[in-house]
CSV table of C-alpha atoms and ligand atoms in Angstrom, one decimal:
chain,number,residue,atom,x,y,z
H,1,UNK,CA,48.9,-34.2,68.2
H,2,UNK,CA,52.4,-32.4,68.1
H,3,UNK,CA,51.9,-29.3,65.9
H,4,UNK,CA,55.2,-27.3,64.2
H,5,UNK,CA,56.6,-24.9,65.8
H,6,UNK,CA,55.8,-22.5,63.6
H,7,UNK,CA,52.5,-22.7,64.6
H,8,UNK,CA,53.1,-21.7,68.4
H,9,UNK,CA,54.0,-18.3,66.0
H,10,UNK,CA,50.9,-17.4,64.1
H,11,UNK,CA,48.6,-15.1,65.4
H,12,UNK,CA,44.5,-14.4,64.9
H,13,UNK,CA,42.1,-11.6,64.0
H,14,UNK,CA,40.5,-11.3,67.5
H,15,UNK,CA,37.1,-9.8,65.1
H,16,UNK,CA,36.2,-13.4,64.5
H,17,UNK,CA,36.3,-14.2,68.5
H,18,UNK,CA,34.6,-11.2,69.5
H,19,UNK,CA,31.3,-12.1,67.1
H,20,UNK,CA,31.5,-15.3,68.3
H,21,UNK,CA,31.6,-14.1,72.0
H,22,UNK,CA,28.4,-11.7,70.7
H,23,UNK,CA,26.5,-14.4,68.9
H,24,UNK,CA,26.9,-16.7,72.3
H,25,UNK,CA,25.2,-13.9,74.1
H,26,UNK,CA,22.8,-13.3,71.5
H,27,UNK,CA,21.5,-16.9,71.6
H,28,UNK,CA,21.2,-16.0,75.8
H,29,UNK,CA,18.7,-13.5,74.6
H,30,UNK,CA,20.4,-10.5,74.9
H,31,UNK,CA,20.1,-7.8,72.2
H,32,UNK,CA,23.4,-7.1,70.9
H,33,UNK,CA,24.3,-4.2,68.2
H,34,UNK,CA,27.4,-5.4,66.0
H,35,UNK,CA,29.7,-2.9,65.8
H,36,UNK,CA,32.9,-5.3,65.9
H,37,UNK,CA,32.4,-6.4,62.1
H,38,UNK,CA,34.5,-5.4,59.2
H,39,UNK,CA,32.3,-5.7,56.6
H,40,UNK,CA,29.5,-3.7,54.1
H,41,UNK,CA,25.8,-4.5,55.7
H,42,UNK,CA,24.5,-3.8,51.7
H,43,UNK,CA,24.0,-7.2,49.7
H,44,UNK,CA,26.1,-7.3,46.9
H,45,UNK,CA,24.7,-5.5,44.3
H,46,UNK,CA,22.2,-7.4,42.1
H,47,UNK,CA,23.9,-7.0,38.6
H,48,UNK,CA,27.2,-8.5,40.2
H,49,UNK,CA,25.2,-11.5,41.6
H,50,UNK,CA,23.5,-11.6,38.3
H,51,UNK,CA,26.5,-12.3,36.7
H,52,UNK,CA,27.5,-14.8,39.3
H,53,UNK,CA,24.3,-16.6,38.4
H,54,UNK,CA,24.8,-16.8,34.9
H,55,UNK,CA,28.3,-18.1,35.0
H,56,UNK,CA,27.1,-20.9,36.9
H,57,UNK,CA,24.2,-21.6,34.6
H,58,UNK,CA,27.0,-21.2,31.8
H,59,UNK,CA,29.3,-23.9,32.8
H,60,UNK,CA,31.8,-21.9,34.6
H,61,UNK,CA,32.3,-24.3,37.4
H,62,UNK,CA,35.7,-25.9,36.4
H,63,UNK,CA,39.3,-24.9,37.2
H,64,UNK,CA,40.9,-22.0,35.9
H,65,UNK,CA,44.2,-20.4,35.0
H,66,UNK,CA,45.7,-20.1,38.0
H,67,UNK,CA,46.7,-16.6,38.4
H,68,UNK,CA,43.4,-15.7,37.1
H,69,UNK,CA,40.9,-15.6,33.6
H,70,UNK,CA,42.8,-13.8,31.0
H,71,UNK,CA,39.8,-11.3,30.0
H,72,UNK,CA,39.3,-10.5,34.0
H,73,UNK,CA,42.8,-10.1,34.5
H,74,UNK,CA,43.2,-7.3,31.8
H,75,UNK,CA,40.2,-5.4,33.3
H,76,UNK,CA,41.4,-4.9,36.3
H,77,UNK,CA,44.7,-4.3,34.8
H,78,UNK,CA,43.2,-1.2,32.9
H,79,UNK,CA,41.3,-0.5,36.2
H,80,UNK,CA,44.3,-0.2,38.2
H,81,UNK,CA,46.5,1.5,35.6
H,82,UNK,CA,43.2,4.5,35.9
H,83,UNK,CA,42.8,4.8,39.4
H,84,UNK,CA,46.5,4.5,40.3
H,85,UNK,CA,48.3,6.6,37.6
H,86,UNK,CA,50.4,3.8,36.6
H,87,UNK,CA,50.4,1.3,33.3
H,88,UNK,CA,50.4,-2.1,34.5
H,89,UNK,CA,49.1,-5.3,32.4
H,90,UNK,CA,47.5,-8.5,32.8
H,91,UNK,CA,50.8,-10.7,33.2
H,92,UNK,CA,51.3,-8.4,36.9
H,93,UNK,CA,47.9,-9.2,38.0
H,94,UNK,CA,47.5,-12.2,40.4
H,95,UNK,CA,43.8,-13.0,41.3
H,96,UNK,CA,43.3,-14.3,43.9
H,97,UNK,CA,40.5,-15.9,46.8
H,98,UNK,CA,40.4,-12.4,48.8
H,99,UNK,CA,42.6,-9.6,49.8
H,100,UNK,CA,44.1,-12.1,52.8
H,101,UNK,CA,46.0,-14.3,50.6
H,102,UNK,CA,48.1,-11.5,48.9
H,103,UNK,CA,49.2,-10.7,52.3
H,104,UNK,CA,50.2,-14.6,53.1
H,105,UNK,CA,51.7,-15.4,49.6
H,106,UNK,CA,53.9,-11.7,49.0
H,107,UNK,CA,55.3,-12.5,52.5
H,108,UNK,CA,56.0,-16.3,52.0
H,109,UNK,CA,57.7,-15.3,48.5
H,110,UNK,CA,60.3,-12.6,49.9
H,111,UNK,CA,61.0,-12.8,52.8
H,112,UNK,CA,63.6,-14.7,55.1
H,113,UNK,CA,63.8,-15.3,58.9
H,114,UNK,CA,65.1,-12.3,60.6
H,115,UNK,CA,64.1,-9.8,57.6
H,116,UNK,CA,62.6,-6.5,58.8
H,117,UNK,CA,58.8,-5.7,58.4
H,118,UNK,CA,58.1,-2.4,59.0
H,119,UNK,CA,54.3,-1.9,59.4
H,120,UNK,CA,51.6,0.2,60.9
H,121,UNK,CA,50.2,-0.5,64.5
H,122,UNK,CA,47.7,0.1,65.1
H,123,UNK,CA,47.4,-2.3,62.0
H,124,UNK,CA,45.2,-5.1,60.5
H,125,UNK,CA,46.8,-7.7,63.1
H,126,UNK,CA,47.3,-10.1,60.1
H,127,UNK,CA,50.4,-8.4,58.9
H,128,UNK,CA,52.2,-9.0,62.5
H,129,UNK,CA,51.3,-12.4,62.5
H,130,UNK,CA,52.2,-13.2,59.6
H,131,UNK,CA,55.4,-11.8,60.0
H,132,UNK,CA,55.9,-13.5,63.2
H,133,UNK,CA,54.7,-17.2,61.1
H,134,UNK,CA,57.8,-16.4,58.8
H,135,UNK,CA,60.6,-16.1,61.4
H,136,UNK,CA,60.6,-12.3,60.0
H,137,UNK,CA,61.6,-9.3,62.3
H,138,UNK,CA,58.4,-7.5,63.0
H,139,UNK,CA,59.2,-3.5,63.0
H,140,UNK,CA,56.2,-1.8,64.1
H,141,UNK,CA,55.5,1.6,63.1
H,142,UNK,CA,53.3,3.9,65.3
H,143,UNK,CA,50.2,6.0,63.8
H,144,UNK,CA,50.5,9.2,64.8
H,145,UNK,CA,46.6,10.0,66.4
H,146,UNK,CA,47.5,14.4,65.5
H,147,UNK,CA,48.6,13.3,61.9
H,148,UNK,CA,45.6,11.7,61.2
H,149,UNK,CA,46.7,8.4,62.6
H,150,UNK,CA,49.3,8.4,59.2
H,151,UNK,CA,53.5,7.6,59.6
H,152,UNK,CA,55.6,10.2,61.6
H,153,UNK,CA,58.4,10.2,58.5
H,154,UNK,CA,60.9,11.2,60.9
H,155,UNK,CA,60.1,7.7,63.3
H,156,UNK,CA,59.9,6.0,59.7
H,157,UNK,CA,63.1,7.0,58.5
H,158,UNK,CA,64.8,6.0,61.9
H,159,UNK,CA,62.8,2.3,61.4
H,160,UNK,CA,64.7,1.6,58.3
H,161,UNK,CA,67.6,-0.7,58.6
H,162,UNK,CA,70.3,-2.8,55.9
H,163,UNK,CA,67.8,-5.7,57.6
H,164,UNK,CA,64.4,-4.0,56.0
H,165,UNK,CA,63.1,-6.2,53.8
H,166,UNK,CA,59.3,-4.9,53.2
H,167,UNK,CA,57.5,-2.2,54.4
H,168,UNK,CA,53.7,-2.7,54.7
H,169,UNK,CA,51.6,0.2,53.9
H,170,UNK,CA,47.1,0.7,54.5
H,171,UNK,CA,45.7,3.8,52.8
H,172,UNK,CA,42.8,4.5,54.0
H,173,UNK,CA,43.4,2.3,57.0
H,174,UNK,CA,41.9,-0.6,59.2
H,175,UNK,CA,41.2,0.2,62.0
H,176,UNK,CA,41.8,4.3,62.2
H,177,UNK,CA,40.2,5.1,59.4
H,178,UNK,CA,43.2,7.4,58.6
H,179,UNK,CA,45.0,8.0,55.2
H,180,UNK,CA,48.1,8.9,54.1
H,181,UNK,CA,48.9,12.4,52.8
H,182,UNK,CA,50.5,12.2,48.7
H,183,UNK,CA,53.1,14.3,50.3
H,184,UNK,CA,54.3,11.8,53.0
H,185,UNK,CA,53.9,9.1,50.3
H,186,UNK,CA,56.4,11.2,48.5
H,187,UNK,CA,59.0,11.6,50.9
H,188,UNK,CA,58.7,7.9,51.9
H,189,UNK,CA,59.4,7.2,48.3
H,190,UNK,CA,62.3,8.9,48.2
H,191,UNK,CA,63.8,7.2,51.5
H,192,UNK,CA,63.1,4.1,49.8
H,193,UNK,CA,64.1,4.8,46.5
H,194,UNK,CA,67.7,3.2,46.4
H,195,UNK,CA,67.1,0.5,48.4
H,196,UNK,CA,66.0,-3.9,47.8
H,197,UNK,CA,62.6,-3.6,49.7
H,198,UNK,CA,59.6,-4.5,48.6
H,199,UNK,CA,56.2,-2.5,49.6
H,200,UNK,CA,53.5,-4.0,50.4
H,201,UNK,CA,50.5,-1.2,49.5
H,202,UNK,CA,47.0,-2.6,51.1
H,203,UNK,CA,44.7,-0.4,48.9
H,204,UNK,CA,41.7,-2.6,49.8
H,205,UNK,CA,39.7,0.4,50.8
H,206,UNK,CA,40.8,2.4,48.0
H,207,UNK,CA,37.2,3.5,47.1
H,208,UNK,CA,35.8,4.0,50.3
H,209,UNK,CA,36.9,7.2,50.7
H,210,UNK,CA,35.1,10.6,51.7
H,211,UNK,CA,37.4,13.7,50.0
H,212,UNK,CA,38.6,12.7,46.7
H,213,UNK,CA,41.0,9.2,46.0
H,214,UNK,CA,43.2,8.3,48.3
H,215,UNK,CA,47.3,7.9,46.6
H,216,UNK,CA,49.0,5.4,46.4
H,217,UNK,CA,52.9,4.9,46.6
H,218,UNK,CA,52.8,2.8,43.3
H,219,UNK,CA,53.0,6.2,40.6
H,220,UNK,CA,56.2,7.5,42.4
H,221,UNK,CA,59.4,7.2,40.5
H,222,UNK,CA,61.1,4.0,41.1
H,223,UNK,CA,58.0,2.6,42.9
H,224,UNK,CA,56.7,0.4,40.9
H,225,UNK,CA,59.4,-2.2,40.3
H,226,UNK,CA,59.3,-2.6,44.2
H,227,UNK,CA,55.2,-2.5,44.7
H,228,UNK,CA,52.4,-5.1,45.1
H,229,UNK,CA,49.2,-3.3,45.5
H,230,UNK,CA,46.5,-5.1,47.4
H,231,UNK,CA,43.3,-4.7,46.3
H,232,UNK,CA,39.7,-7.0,45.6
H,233,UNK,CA,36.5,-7.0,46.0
H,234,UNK,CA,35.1,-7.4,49.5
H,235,UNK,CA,34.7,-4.3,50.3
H,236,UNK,CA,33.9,-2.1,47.6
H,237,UNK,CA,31.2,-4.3,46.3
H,238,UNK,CA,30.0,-5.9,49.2
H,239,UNK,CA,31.4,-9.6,48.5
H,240,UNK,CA,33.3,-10.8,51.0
H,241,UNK,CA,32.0,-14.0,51.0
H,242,UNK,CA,32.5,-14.3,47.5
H,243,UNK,CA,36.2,-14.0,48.3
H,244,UNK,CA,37.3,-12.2,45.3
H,245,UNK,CA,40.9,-10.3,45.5
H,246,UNK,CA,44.5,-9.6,43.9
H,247,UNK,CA,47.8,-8.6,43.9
H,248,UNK,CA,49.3,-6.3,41.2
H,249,UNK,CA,52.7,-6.8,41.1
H,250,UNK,CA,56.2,-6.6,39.4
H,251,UNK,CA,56.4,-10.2,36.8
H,252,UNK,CA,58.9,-12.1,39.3
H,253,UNK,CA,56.9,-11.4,42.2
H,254,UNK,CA,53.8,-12.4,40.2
H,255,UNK,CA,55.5,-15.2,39.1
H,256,UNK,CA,56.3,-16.5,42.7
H,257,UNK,CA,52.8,-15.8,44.1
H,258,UNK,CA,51.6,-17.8,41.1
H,259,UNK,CA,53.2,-20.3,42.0
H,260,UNK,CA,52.0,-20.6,46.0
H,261,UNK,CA,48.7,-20.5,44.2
H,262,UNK,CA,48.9,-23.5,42.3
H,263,UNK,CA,50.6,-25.4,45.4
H,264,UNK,CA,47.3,-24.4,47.7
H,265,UNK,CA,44.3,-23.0,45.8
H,266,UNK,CA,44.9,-24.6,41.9
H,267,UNK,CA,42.9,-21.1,41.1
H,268,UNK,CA,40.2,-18.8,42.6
H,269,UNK,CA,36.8,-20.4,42.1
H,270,UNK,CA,35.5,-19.0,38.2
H,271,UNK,CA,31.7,-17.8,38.3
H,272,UNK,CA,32.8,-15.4,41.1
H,273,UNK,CA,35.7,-14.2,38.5
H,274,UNK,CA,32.7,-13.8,36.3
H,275,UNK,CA,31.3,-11.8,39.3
H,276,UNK,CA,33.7,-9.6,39.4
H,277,UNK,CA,34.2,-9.0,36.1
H,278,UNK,CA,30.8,-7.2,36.0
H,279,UNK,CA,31.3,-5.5,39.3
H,280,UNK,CA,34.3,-4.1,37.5
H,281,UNK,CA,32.8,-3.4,33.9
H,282,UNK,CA,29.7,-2.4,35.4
H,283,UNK,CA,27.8,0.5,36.9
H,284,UNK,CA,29.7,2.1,39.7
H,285,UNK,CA,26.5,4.0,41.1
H,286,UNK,CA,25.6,1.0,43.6
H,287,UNK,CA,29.4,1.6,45.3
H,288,UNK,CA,28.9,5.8,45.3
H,289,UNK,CA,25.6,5.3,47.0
H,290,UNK,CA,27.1,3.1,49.5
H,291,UNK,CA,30.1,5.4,50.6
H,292,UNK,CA,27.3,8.3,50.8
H,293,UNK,CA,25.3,5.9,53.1
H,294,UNK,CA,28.9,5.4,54.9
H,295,UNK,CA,29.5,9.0,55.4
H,296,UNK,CA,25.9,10.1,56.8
H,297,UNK,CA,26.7,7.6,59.1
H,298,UNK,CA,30.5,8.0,60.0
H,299,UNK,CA,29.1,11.8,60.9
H,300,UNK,CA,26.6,10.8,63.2
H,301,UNK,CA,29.0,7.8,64.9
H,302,UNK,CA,31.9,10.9,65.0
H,303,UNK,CA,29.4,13.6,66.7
H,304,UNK,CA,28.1,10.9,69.0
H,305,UNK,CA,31.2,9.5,70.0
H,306,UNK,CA,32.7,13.3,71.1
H,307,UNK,CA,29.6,13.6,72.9
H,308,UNK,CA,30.7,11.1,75.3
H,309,UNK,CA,33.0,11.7,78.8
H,310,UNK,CA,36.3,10.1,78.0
H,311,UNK,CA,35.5,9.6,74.0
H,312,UNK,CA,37.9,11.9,71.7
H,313,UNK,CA,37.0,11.0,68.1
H,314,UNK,CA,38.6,12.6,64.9
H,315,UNK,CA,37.2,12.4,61.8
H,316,UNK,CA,38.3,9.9,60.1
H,317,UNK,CA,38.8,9.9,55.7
H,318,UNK,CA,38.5,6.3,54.7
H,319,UNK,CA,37.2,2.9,55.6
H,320,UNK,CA,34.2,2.2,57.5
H,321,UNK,CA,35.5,2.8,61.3
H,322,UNK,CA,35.8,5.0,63.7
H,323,UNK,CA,38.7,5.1,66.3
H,324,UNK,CA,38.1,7.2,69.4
H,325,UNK,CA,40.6,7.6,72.0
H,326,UNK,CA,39.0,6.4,75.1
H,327,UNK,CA,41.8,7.4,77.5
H,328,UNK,CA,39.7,9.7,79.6
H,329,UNK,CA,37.8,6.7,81.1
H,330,UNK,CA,40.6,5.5,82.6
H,331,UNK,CA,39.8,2.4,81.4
H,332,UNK,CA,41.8,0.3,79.3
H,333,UNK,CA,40.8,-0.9,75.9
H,334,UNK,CA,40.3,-4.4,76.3
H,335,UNK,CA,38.4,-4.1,79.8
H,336,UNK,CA,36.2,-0.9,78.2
H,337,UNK,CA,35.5,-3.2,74.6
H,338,UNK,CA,34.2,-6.1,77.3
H,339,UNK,CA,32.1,-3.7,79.2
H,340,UNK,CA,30.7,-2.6,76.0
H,341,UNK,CA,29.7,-5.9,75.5
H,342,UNK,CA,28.5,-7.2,78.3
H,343,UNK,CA,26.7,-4.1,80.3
H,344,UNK,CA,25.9,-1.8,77.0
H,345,UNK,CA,25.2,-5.2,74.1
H,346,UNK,CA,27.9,-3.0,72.0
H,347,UNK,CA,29.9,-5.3,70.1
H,348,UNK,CA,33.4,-3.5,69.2
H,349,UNK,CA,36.8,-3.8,69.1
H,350,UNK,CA,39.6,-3.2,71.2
H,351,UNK,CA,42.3,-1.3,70.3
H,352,UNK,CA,45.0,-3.7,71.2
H,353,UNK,CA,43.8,-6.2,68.8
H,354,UNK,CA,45.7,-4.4,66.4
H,355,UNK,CA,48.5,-4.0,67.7
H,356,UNK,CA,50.6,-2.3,71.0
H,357,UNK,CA,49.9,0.8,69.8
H,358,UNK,CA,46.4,0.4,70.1
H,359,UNK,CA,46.1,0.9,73.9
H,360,UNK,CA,44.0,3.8,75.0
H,361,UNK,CA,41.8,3.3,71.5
H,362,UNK,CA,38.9,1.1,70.2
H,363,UNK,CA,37.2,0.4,67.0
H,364,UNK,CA,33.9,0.8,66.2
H,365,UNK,CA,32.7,-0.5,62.4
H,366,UNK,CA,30.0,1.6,61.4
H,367,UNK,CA,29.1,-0.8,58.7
H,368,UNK,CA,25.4,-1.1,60.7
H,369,UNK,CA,22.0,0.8,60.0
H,370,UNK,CA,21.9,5.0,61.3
H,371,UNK,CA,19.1,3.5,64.2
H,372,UNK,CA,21.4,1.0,65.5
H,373,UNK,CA,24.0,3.5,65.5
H,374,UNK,CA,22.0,6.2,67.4
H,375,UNK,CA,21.2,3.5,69.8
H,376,UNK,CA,24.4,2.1,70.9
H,377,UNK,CA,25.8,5.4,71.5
H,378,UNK,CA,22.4,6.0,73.6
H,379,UNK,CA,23.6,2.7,74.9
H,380,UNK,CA,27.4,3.7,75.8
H,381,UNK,CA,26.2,7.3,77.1
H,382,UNK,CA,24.4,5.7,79.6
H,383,UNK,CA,27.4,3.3,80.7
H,384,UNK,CA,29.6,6.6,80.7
H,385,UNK,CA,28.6,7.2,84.6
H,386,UNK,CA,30.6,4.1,85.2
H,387,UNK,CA,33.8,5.8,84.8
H,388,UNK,CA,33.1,9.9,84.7
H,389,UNK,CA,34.9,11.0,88.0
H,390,UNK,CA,37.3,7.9,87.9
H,391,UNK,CA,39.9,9.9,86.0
H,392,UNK,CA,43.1,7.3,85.9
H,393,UNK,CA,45.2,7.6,83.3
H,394,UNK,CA,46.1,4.5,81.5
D,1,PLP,C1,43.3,-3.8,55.8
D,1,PLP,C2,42.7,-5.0,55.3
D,1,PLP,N1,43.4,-5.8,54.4
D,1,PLP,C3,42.9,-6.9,53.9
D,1,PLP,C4,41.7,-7.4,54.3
D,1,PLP,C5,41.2,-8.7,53.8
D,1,PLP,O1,40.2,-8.6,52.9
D,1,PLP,P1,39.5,-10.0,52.3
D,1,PLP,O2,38.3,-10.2,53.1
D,1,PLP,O3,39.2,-9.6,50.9
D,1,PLP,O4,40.4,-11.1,52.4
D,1,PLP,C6,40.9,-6.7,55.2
D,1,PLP,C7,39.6,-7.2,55.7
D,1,PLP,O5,39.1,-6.8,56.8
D,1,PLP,C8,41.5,-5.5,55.7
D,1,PLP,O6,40.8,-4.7,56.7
């Protein structure tokens, strides 16, 4: 069958292949530990699937408005207008099935073939495809690894062109883990000030956070006629199965996305709006006792990584992963994440599946219990004789 051209465009999020690659060894009998996954191990807390269970005992299994139920869209409406510093209502909320789809419909509404997209890369590797899907130019940014894998603002003035179009922003980030100081927020603000771009601001790990909320670009002056926060519910609550997200948005923007909404989804399904709406209304404690459990762990997985020949591992503030530099092996990324895999049973990712920028790095989730942590880094010490004393540079 003759596909569109287009297609020979789009690219993947390698995480999927890599747990399939894992489960097919798995069902070999090996033991494998899943580091590779970007998602909470903690069900969904049990007043949010409550809720879910009464809506469907209530009825609510029709359509809905498309850009959302009125009610929900006003909570999370107040909810962003809180955490954000902002005052945004119901009619710039989109909702949407997952934090994914404002990524694919933001993109498809503004930009044109051979627009600039600045973005980070390392990066969640759906930005550059979908870039790359729209004919769009992609303009990746590096993460500086001494800055806390944030912008250099120097590099990120010199990126902006008459051609940029959008610049895509992830505080905390996938897959460093890194977060990005108010104060750089504030000078990127002002080089963006004056100009017709659009930000993109992927927030999705907004509460999964270790010293105090991260900022967000949306509060600085002039910001938020040109911003479209990402954020939903996967990962703070645990739902990403539910697939529960949305896009808050200046009206025409909204407008637009609405509209790609109706033309593919008709609406995002209604008990899990219900779902949400109590994960939102209701008690946060379930979410601070997870990103406690997240730190104990993120301390251990740090420690344990630096203990390792050719592992450097900063600390990082956000998210669920760590992101050692693994140049010291001598190994590249992608042979060093197979190795994992295949000699050690440590599912993780490489750092190149995020991007250019992600030689000489790889991702480990720590979204997994403290015992299988300690034992895959038992696991990887005991590869480490494999390259200690093979010092090439890559
Ligand atoms: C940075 C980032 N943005 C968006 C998403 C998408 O989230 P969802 O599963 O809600 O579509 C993810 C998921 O891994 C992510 O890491």
């Amino acid at each position: 069958m003759k596909l569109a051209a287009r297609m020979s465009r789009i690219g993947t999020e390698s995480a999927f292949e890599v747990l399939a690659k894992a489960r097919a060894l798995e069902q070999q009998g090996r033991d494998i530990i899943h580091l590779e996954i970007g998602q909470p191990d903690f069900p969904t807390p049990a007043h949010i699937v409550d809720a879910g269970k009464r809506a469907l005992d209530e009825g609510w299994t029709g359509y809905g408005p498309t850009a959302g139920f009125p009610e929900f869209r006003d909570a999370i409406a107040s909810y962003v207008s809180r955490t954000r510093g902002i005052r945004v209502s119901a009619e710039n909320v989109v909702v949407v099935p997952g934090g994914k789809p404002v990524i694919f419909f933001v993109m498809m509404a503004v930009l044109e073939a051979g627009d600039e997209v600045i973005y980070p890369n390392p990066g969640f590797p759906i930005y550059e495809s979908v870039i790359e899907f729209l004919g769009a130019t992609p303009v990746p940014m590096p993460l500086v690894e001494r800055h806390g894998f944030s912008f250099d603002l120097d590099t990120f003035a010199s990126k902006l062109t008459d051609r940029t179009r959008m610049v895509i922003l992830n505080s905390p980030a996938n897959p460093t883990g890194g977060m990005i100081p108010r104060d750089d927020l504030a000078r990127m603000a002002a080089l963006l000030r004056g100009r017709d771009v659009v930000v993109l601001s992927d927030e999705i790990y907004s509460r999964i956070c270790y010293g105090g909320p991260p900022a967000s670009i949306a509060p600085f002056d002039g910001m938020l006629e040109k911003t479209c926060i990402l954020d939903g519910f996967s990962k703070t609550y645990s739902m990403t199965g539910w697939r529960l997200g949305y896009g808050v948005m200046p009206r025409p923007l909204a407008q637009a996305v609405e509209l790609l909404m109706v033309n593919s989804n008709s609406c995002t399904a209604s008990f899990t709006q219900r779902a949400g709406l109590a994960a939102l209304t209701g008690p946060q404690e379930p979410v601070d006792r997870m990103v406690e459990e997240f730190r104990r762990r993120r301390d251990v997985m740090v420690e344990g990584l630096n203990s390792i020949p050719g592992f450097r591992c900063t600390v990082p503030d956000g998210a669920f992963y760590a992101f050692p530099n693994v140049r010291g092996t001598g190994i590249a990324a992608g042979t060093l994440a197979d190795l994992l895999l295949s000699e050690a049973g440590v599912a993780c990712l490489s750092g190149t599946a995020f991007g250019a920028y992600g030689e000489g790095y790889v991702r480990f989730s720590y979204a997994n219990s403290l015992d299988h942590i300690t034992e895959a880094l038992a696991r990887i010490r005991r590869l480490a004789d494999r390259w200690v004393g093979a010092a090439v540079q890559v």
